[in-house]
Amino acid sequence: MSQQVAHWLDNLLKEIEGIEVRRKSSRRVRVDVPADALPALLELLQGRAGYIHLSAISCVDWIDDDEFELVYHVWSYESHSLVSAHIRIAREPGVYLSVYDLYQPAAFFERDIHEMYGIHFEGSPNMEKFILTEWDGPPPMRKEFDSEAYINEHLSWQEYNPEWLQELVAEGGGVIIPPEEQRFSQKKK
Amino acid sequence: MSRLQKIPVVEEKKGNPLARVFDDLVRFCRSRSLFILHYCTGCGAIELPPAMTSRFDMERLGIQPMVSPRQADILLITGYVSIKTLKRVILTYEQMGSPKYVVGICSCTVNGGMYWQSYATAKKLDEYMPVDLYIAGCMPRPEAVISGLQKLMDRINSGEADSWQDYYRNYDYYLGNQQKLFGEDWQTPTDIITEAKHYELMGEGTLGQHTRLLEQHQKPLEALEMRLGHNIKEPVE
Amino acid sequence: MRPENYEAQRQPPSNEYELNFGPNHPGIEGNYALKVKLHGDIVLEAKADGGYLHRGFEKLMEQRLWIQNIALVPRICVPDPSPMELCYSMAVEELCGLKVPQRAQWLRVMQLELSRIAAHLFTFGGHAATTGMYSTMYWGVADRDLLLDLFEEFTGGRVYSIYNIPGGVRRELPEGFLQRLTETLDYIESRLPDYDNLFFKNQVFVKRAKGTGVMSREQALEWGVTGPNLRATGLAFDVRRDDPYLVYDQLAFDIPVEESGDAWARTLVRRQELMESIRILRQVVEILPDIHGPIRAPIPNPLAWNVPAGETYTRVESSKGELCYYVVSNGGPKPYRVHVRGPSSMHAVQVLEKMSVGSRIEDIAQTMFSLDACPPEVDR
Ligand code: SF4
């Protein structure tokens, strides 16, 4: 099986420039492509290699590089392998092409990424909000959105400090660790 | 003097003694036939089917699910309420006929539970509506749910469960919290203030700055227009 | 009651109207809504409206330690939580290069299959209730409770077991557990003929489900349908067999397939899957006593655990379809990004929208339950 995959991917390699293929295991292939070559790559994968199932589109916000990474996971029912195509686009203005005409499930993922990250997909059939219809803050999954600050501003929660605990503390018992110290892993850094 | 003040004064209840007997009877009957509104707001709802069906069998206590808010007595909040759901929950609560009881199942309704960091869920349910009883746990077992509801029955029977009156008496407080979360122009189709007047439950906290804000924004309530499709077809004879 | 006074009489006659179906509606699965446009009782257009169960899981997971997230993930899909734990644990193991001991892998298979049976029983109950057969619901929920008792015994939790941690599982089996497991399986198997008579062969259900919510295999592939819904259109694809994880390649099981692609076929596939899961569990019961060894690989101090940088995509077959996690680490104490691809994100949104068009309003509930859509997984 992996022989077949190798064969197809070798062919693909010749046809698209700037592509980098890494085989992680017999069923997982990672491909890095320049952003403008992705539609061509997906078309090839779908049309000639049988990768007809778009499993997911994932988005990663690399705020330090000022880039979004989009990952297209496509699966082939014939060769039983999964290709993850990675592209990077600029964080501003955050616009990319839709792949809806190749893969219909893309409509849902693109819509989701649009509301969570604010990336606009040109040509996607529906860019309306779906989950956050009653949300007027910034796209929440962006790294610069600080949800703790947001809830401190908008919501309140109740401190759990019952009387029996207060008595214990007054007698010198009880363990109170402030949240900063609870996070051991951060303390080390 | 101060000690004298502490002595409780038993107020003589005047009027027809039979009326009190009748009240007791009504409360007893009320506590024995409770209908739960069928609205699963969060993941605690998964323990309700076991609690309602043959194994734990809530029906033997006279508690049954009910599909429409107008006929339900208990609003069971089963878990976290996202802000989008909270709006619907408030609408539903206001539509229910009095007396009505709110039971918050799950730790998430008490203080946000494990979603305390989440931007999408409301943390304290009793800021937005009066809660009669909390059943904590993540998630509470069916036994806990049933024992909690039994406690509610006792409280109804003894007349303690009257937090629904609180919503009328302190409407300004609840409305203020709702406005803080949903925006200043938040309004519901139910006119709570008129209802409070009708039930004679106007309290000191019924009117206030938030209700004044509501009056500014409130559009007069009108019957919804009927929306029509483009291609109107003649009715077939 | 006087028709001449009826308001609508003054309007031009029309049979088209819009209806909000849910979120507070007994015919909808969980807290979810559809906006439908109808002509008479035929659906012209349907629009899914989600987000009522949104908790921002993906954001929450970025804010917590790797180990804390184990408690978070099962909440994503409430009726079938175990595959969630496993998928996340597998992703972390892959990033760290941890090798899971054999015994832990078999225990995980056991947990997954138990969870699958429980989820299917629950679905049958809900599905039967949409046709008004409440006895099936009572039975299904009661029998599921037997499985929850088993869960409670070997994991400590009834619904959210939190049994997997990266590197293995948390507990060894209690004594005599396999015996009780066999008894429960025998009991459930003996109940199946009753279920057949009550539900699967019941003409009320058969007439209602046959021909409802049909999709062809081409449509299913185009729409990204997975799991039992795909197998009901005749394509034998199962992640357990075709992209194996754990020890599924050492187990013998069939992949049930139906051809017609309607609600009836989807239900039948699930019913046969129940049998296959029981078959797998029997094999596990036989093999497990012979496998000795530790139940988890040594992991570093979980509170100070910096997972090496990298990214991975893990796939698991849950009871509803293909479940995937895309996990990215930048070498820190917390995940940099976790993307959950639940199977229902396709089924409950696009597929349901497309399949409702042209059907009758009362069939929407039927279609939704036969797709086994799980709203919390869509909203996350
Ligand atoms: S308390 Fe636990 S079970 Fe209940 S809604 Fe919250 S997370 Fe879910």
PDB file of N, CA and C in Angstrom, chain C residues 211-254:
ATOM      1  N   GLY C 211     -37.280   4.395   3.462  1.00  0.00           N
ATOM      2  CA  GLY C 211     -37.466   5.474   2.504  1.00  0.00           C
ATOM      3  C   GLY C 211     -37.386   6.859   3.105  1.00  0.00           C
ATOM      4  N   THR C 212     -37.092   6.972   4.387  1.00  0.00           N
ATOM      5  CA  THR C 212     -36.942   8.287   5.001  1.00  0.00           C
ATOM      6  C   THR C 212     -35.472   8.661   5.017  1.00  0.00           C
ATOM      7  N   GLY C 213     -35.172   9.894   4.627  1.00  0.00           N
ATOM      8  CA  GLY C 213     -33.797  10.378   4.683  1.00  0.00           C
ATOM      9  C   GLY C 213     -32.842   9.528   3.873  1.00  0.00           C
ATOM     10  N   VAL C 214     -33.112   9.400   2.586  1.00  0.00           N
ATOM     11  CA  VAL C 214     -32.270   8.546   1.752  1.00  0.00           C
ATOM     12  C   VAL C 214     -31.085   9.320   1.231  1.00  0.00           C
ATOM     13  N   MET C 215     -29.921   8.697   1.254  1.00  0.00           N
ATOM     14  CA  MET C 215     -28.791   9.253   0.505  1.00  0.00           C
ATOM     15  C   MET C 215     -28.085   8.121  -0.224  1.00  0.00           C
ATOM     16  N   SER C 216     -27.595   8.452  -1.401  1.00  0.00           N
ATOM     17  CA  SER C 216     -26.876   7.446  -2.161  1.00  0.00           C
ATOM     18  C   SER C 216     -25.413   7.442  -1.726  1.00  0.00           C
ATOM     19  N   ARG C 217     -24.679   6.457  -2.204  1.00  0.00           N
ATOM     20  CA  ARG C 217     -23.282   6.374  -1.784  1.00  0.00           C
ATOM     21  C   ARG C 217     -22.484   7.567  -2.308  1.00  0.00           C
ATOM     22  N   GLU C 218     -22.786   7.990  -3.521  1.00  0.00           N
ATOM     23  CA  GLU C 218     -22.063   9.130  -4.086  1.00  0.00           C
ATOM     24  C   GLU C 218     -22.305  10.379  -3.253  1.00  0.00           C
ATOM     25  N   GLN C 219     -23.567  10.576  -2.906  1.00  0.00           N
ATOM     26  CA  GLN C 219     -23.885  11.741  -2.084  1.00  0.00           C
ATOM     27  C   GLN C 219     -23.167  11.650  -0.753  1.00  0.00           C
ATOM     28  N   ALA C 220     -23.168  10.475  -0.153  1.00  0.00           N
ATOM     29  CA  ALA C 220     -22.543  10.327   1.157  1.00  0.00           C
ATOM     30  C   ALA C 220     -21.062  10.677   1.080  1.00  0.00           C
ATOM     31  N   LEU C 221     -20.407  10.214   0.020  1.00  0.00           N
ATOM     32  CA  LEU C 221     -18.976  10.511  -0.105  1.00  0.00           C
ATOM     33  C   LEU C 221     -18.758  11.994  -0.341  1.00  0.00           C
ATOM     34  N   GLU C 222     -19.640  12.576  -1.144  1.00  0.00           N
ATOM     35  CA  GLU C 222     -19.491  13.989  -1.464  1.00  0.00           C
ATOM     36  C   GLU C 222     -19.693  14.861  -0.232  1.00  0.00           C
ATOM     37  N   TRP C 223     -20.644  14.466   0.610  1.00  0.00           N
ATOM     38  CA  TRP C 223     -20.968  15.276   1.779  1.00  0.00           C
ATOM     39  C   TRP C 223     -20.047  15.015   2.954  1.00  0.00           C
ATOM     40  N   GLY C 224     -19.135  14.070   2.825  1.00  0.00           N
ATOM     41  CA  GLY C 224     -18.217  13.799   3.921  1.00  0.00           C
ATOM     42  C   GLY C 224     -18.836  13.001   5.049  1.00  0.00           C
ATOM     43  N   VAL C 225     -19.789  12.134   4.720  1.00  0.00           N
ATOM     44  CA  VAL C 225     -20.428  11.317   5.751  1.00  0.00           C
ATOM     45  C   VAL C 225     -19.486  10.186   6.157  1.00  0.00           C
ATOM     46  N   THR C 226     -19.467   9.856   7.440  1.00  0.00           N
ATOM     47  CA  THR C 226     -18.597   8.773   7.909  1.00  0.00           C
ATOM     48  C   THR C 226     -19.380   7.869   8.853  1.00  0.00           C
ATOM     49  N   GLY C 227     -18.723   6.829   9.283  1.00  0.00           N
ATOM     50  CA  GLY C 227     -19.281   5.968  10.322  1.00  0.00           C
ATOM     51  C   GLY C 227     -20.439   5.119   9.850  1.00  0.00           C
ATOM     52  N   PRO C 228     -21.330   4.745  10.755  1.00  0.00           N
ATOM     53  CA  PRO C 228     -22.459   3.879  10.402  1.00  0.00           C
ATOM     54  C   PRO C 228     -23.299   4.466   9.274  1.00  0.00           C
ATOM     55  N   ASN C 229     -23.369   5.797   9.209  1.00  0.00           N
ATOM     56  CA  ASN C 229     -24.182   6.410   8.154  1.00  0.00           C
ATOM     57  C   ASN C 229     -23.596   6.137   6.784  1.00  0.00           C
ATOM     58  N   LEU C 230     -22.271   6.079   6.690  1.00  0.00           N
ATOM     59  CA  LEU C 230     -21.638   5.767   5.414  1.00  0.00           C
ATOM     60  C   LEU C 230     -21.808   4.285   5.099  1.00  0.00           C
ATOM     61  N   ARG C 231     -21.664   3.465   6.131  1.00  0.00           N
ATOM     62  CA  ARG C 231     -21.787   2.021   5.905  1.00  0.00           C
ATOM     63  C   ARG C 231     -23.207   1.646   5.498  1.00  0.00           C
ATOM     64  N   ALA C 232     -24.179   2.463   5.883  1.00  0.00           N
ATOM     65  CA  ALA C 232     -25.560   2.160   5.484  1.00  0.00           C
ATOM     66  C   ALA C 232     -25.782   2.419   4.011  1.00  0.00           C
ATOM     67  N   THR C 233     -24.823   3.052   3.323  1.00  0.00           N
ATOM     68  CA  THR C 233     -24.973   3.239   1.886  1.00  0.00           C
ATOM     69  C   THR C 233     -24.152   2.223   1.113  1.00  0.00           C
ATOM     70  N   GLY C 234     -23.569   1.269   1.803  1.00  0.00           N
ATOM     71  CA  GLY C 234     -22.932   0.176   1.097  1.00  0.00           C
ATOM     72  C   GLY C 234     -21.423   0.225   1.031  1.00  0.00           C
ATOM     73  N   LEU C 235     -20.779   1.217   1.628  1.00  0.00           N
ATOM     74  CA  LEU C 235     -19.324   1.262   1.584  1.00  0.00           C
ATOM     75  C   LEU C 235     -18.777   0.744   2.902  1.00  0.00           C
ATOM     76  N   ALA C 236     -18.032  -0.330   2.843  1.00  0.00           N
ATOM     77  CA  ALA C 236     -17.513  -0.922   4.083  1.00  0.00           C
ATOM     78  C   ALA C 236     -16.242  -0.208   4.478  1.00  0.00           C
ATOM     79  N   PHE C 237     -16.391   0.881   5.189  1.00  0.00           N
ATOM     80  CA  PHE C 237     -15.204   1.591   5.662  1.00  0.00           C
ATOM     81  C   PHE C 237     -15.310   1.772   7.161  1.00  0.00           C
ATOM     82  N   ASP C 238     -14.259   1.415   7.833  1.00  0.00           N
ATOM     83  CA  ASP C 238     -14.244   1.543   9.288  1.00  0.00           C
ATOM     84  C   ASP C 238     -12.817   1.881   9.682  1.00  0.00           C
ATOM     85  N   VAL C 239     -12.650   2.953  10.443  1.00  0.00           N
ATOM     86  CA  VAL C 239     -11.299   3.357  10.822  1.00  0.00           C
ATOM     87  C   VAL C 239     -10.613   2.241  11.601  1.00  0.00           C
ATOM     88  N   ARG C 240     -11.397   1.480  12.353  1.00  0.00           N
ATOM     89  CA  ARG C 240     -10.800   0.408  13.150  1.00  0.00           C
ATOM     90  C   ARG C 240     -10.090  -0.604  12.260  1.00  0.00           C
ATOM     91  N   ARG C 241     -10.616  -0.831  11.065  1.00  0.00           N
ATOM     92  CA  ARG C 241      -9.981  -1.821  10.210  1.00  0.00           C
ATOM     93  C   ARG C 241      -9.028  -1.171   9.210  1.00  0.00           C
ATOM     94  N   ASP C 242      -9.399  -0.023   8.672  1.00  0.00           N
ATOM     95  CA  ASP C 242      -8.640   0.526   7.552  1.00  0.00           C
ATOM     96  C   ASP C 242      -7.540   1.479   7.976  1.00  0.00           C
ATOM     97  N   ASP C 243      -7.603   1.973   9.208  1.00  0.00           N
ATOM     98  CA  ASP C 243      -6.522   2.828   9.684  1.00  0.00           C
ATOM     99  C   ASP C 243      -6.280   2.422  11.130  1.00  0.00           C
ATOM    100  N   PRO C 244      -5.850   1.152  11.357  1.00  0.00           N
ATOM    101  CA  PRO C 244      -5.992   0.567  12.689  1.00  0.00           C
ATOM    102  C   PRO C 244      -5.182   1.279  13.763  1.00  0.00           C
ATOM    103  N   TYR C 245      -5.751   1.306  14.941  1.00  0.00           N
ATOM    104  CA  TYR C 245      -5.076   1.823  16.114  1.00  0.00           C
ATOM    105  C   TYR C 245      -5.240   0.769  17.196  1.00  0.00           C
ATOM    106  N   LEU C 246      -4.587   0.958  18.329  1.00  0.00           N
ATOM    107  CA  LEU C 246      -4.593  -0.018  19.418  1.00  0.00           C
ATOM    108  C   LEU C 246      -4.322  -1.423  18.869  1.00  0.00           C
ATOM    109  N   VAL C 247      -5.122  -2.399  19.315  1.00  0.00           N
ATOM    110  CA  VAL C 247      -4.865  -3.773  18.860  1.00  0.00           C
ATOM    111  C   VAL C 247      -5.984  -4.268  17.971  1.00  0.00           C
ATOM    112  N   TYR C 248      -6.662  -3.342  17.282  1.00  0.00           N
ATOM    113  CA  TYR C 248      -7.791  -3.773  16.471  1.00  0.00           C
ATOM    114  C   TYR C 248      -7.371  -4.679  15.328  1.00  0.00           C
ATOM    115  N   ASP C 249      -6.090  -4.600  14.914  1.00  0.00           N
ATOM    116  CA  ASP C 249      -5.703  -5.476  13.814  1.00  0.00           C
ATOM    117  C   ASP C 249      -5.525  -6.919  14.279  1.00  0.00           C
ATOM    118  N   GLN C 250      -5.538  -7.159  15.589  1.00  0.00           N
ATOM    119  CA  GLN C 250      -5.440  -8.543  16.070  1.00  0.00           C
ATOM    120  C   GLN C 250      -6.801  -9.139  16.397  1.00  0.00           C
ATOM    121  N   LEU C 251      -7.842  -8.361  16.194  1.00  0.00           N
ATOM    122  CA  LEU C 251      -9.173  -8.823  16.557  1.00  0.00           C
ATOM    123  C   LEU C 251      -9.950  -9.191  15.314  1.00  0.00           C
ATOM    124  N   ALA C 252     -10.846 -10.160  15.462  1.00  0.00           N
ATOM    125  CA  ALA C 252     -11.689 -10.561  14.335  1.00  0.00           C
ATOM    126  C   ALA C 252     -13.054  -9.915  14.488  1.00  0.00           C
ATOM    127  N   PHE C 253     -13.424  -9.094  13.514  1.00  0.00           N
ATOM    128  CA  PHE C 253     -14.784  -8.552  13.524  1.00  0.00           C
ATOM    129  C   PHE C 253     -15.167  -8.189  12.108  1.00  0.00           C
ATOM    130  N   ASP C 254     -16.450  -8.200  11.844  1.00  0.00           N
ATOM    131  CA  ASP C 254     -16.947  -7.858  10.511  1.00  0.00           C
ATOM    132  C   ASP C 254     -17.413  -6.419  10.511  1.00  0.00           C
TER     133      ASP C 254
END
